[in-house]
Coordinates of C-alpha atoms in Angstrom, one line a residue:
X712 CA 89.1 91.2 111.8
X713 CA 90.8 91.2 115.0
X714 CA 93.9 93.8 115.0
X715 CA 95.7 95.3 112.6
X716 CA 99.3 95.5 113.8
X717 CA 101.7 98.4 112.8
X718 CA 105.6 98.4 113.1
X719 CA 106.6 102.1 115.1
X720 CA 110.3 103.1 115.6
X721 CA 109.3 104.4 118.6
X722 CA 106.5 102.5 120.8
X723 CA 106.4 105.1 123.7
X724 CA 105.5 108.0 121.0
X725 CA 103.2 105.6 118.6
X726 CA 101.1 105.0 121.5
X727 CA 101.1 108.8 122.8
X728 CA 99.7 109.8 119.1
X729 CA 97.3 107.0 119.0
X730 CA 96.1 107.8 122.9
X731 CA 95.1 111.6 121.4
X732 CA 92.9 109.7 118.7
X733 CA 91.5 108.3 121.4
X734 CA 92.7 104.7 122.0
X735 CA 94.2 103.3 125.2
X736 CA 96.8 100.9 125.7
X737 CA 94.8 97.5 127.1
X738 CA 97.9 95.2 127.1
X739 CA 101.8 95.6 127.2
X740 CA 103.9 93.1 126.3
X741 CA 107.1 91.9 124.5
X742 CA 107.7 90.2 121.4
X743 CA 111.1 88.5 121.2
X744 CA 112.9 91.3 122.5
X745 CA 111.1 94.1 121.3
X746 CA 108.6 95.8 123.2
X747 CA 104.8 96.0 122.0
X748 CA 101.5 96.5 123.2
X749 CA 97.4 96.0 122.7
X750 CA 95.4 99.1 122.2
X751 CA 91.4 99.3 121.6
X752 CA 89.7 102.8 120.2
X753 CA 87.7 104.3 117.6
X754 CA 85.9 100.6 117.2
X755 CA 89.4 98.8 116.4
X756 CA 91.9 97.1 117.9
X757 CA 95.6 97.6 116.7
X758 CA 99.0 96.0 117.6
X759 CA 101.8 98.1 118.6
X760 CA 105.4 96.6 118.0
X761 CA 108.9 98.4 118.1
X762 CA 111.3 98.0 115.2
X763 CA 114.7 97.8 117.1
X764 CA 116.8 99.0 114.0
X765 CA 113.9 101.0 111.5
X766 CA 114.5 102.0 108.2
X767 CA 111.8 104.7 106.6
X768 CA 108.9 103.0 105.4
X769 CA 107.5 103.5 101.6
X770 CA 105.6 106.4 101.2
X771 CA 102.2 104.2 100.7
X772 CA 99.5 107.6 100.2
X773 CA 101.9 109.5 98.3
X774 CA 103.6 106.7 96.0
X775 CA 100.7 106.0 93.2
X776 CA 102.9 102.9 92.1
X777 CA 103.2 101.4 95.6
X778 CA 101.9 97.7 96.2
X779 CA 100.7 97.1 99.6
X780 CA 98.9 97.6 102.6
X781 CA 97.8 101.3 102.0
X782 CA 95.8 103.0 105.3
X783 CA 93.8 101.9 108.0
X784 CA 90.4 103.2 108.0
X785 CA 88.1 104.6 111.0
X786 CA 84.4 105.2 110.5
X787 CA 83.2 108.0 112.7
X788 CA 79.2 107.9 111.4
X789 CA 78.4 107.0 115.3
X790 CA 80.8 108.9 117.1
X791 CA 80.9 112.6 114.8
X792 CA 78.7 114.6 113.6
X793 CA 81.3 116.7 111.5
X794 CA 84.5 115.3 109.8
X795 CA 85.7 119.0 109.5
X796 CA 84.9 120.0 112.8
X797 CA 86.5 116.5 114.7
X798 CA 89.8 117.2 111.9
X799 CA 90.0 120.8 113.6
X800 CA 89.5 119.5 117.4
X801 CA 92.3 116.7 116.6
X802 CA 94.6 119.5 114.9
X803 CA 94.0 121.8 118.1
X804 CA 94.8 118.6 120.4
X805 CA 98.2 117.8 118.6
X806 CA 99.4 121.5 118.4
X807 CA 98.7 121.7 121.9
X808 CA 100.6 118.9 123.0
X809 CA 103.6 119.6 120.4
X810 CA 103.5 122.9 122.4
X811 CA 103.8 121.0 125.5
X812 CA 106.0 117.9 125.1
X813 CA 108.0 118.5 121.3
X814 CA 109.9 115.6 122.2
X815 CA 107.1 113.5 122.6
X816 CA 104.6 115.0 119.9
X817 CA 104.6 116.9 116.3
X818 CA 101.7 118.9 114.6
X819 CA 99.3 116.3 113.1
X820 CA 100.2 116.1 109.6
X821 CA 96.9 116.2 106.9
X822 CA 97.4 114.1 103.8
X823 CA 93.4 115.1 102.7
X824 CA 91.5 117.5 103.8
X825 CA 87.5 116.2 104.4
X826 CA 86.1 115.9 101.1
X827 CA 83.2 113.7 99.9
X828 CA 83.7 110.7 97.6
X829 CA 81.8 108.4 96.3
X830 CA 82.1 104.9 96.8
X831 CA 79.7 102.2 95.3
X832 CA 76.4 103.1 96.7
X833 CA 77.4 105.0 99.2
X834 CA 78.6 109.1 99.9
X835 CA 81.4 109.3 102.0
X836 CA 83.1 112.5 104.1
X837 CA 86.9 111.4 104.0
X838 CA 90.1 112.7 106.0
X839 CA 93.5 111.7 106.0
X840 CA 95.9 111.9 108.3
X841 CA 99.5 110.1 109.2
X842 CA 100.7 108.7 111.9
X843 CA 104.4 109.3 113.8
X844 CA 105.6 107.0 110.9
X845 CA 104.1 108.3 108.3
X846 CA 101.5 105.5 108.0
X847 CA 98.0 106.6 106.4
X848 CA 94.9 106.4 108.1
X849 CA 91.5 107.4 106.6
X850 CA 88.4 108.8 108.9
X851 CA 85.0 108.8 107.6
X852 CA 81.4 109.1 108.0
X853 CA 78.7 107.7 105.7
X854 CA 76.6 110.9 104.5
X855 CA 74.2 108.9 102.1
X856 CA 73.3 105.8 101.0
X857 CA 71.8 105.0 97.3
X858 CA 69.9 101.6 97.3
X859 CA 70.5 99.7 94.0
X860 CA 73.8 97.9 93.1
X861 CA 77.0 99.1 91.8
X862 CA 79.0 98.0 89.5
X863 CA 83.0 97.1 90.6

């Protein structure tokens, strides 16, 4: 894949939230008249673009009947040791910097605490967390892998 682009009311806030999680902007640019911009973290690439008139998006973790695009998902196997541990660090980061700058920031908001689920063959450590539009995204580490095959 090569980006995953995400729609922000506010660009210059989008790419404050997304430079705590540890990405940084590699390209800014405009798209029609609407600013936007490249950033690279986490192993990803996304696109931010700013909606010149938003309206609130569906609530796509909370809504059981919604159709869609759902969350993006970061695996953290190589880069944490401790879902838990990097949740609290990234809580302690956004507090901080709501504390700070409240125009800029807001207290990261959990949508699931780390909790293990199995997935195919696999055990997985899962977060959830939203973004400053409310867009899910899922970290995880791989905690164990069953060889065989699973059934879909």
């Amino acid at each position: 894949m090569h980006h995953a682009s995400i729609r922000t009311a506010n660009i210059h806030r989008a790419i404050a939230f997304y430079e705590l999680l540890g990405f940084t902007v590699s390209e800014r640019f405009t798209t029609g008249i609407t600013l936007a911009c490249w950033m690279e973290g986490l192993g990803g690439r996304i696109e931010l673009i700013q909606i010149p008139e938003p309206k609130p998006a569906p609530d796509a973790f909370g809504d059981e009947h919604y159709v869609g695009y759902y969350h993006l998902s970061f695996d953290l196997t190589d880069t944490s040791t401790d879902l838990p541990t990097w949740l609290e660090s990234l809580q302690n980061k956004f507090s901080e910097a709501s504390s700070e700058n409240p125009e800029q920031f807001q207290p990261l908001k959990v949508l699931l605490e780390p909790t293990q689920q199995i997935i195919g063959n696999y055990v997985y450590e899962v977060a959830f967390i939203a973004d400053t539009d409310g867009l899910p995204l899922e970290f995880l580490r791989v905690l164990e892998h069953h060889a065989g095959s699973s059934t879909s």
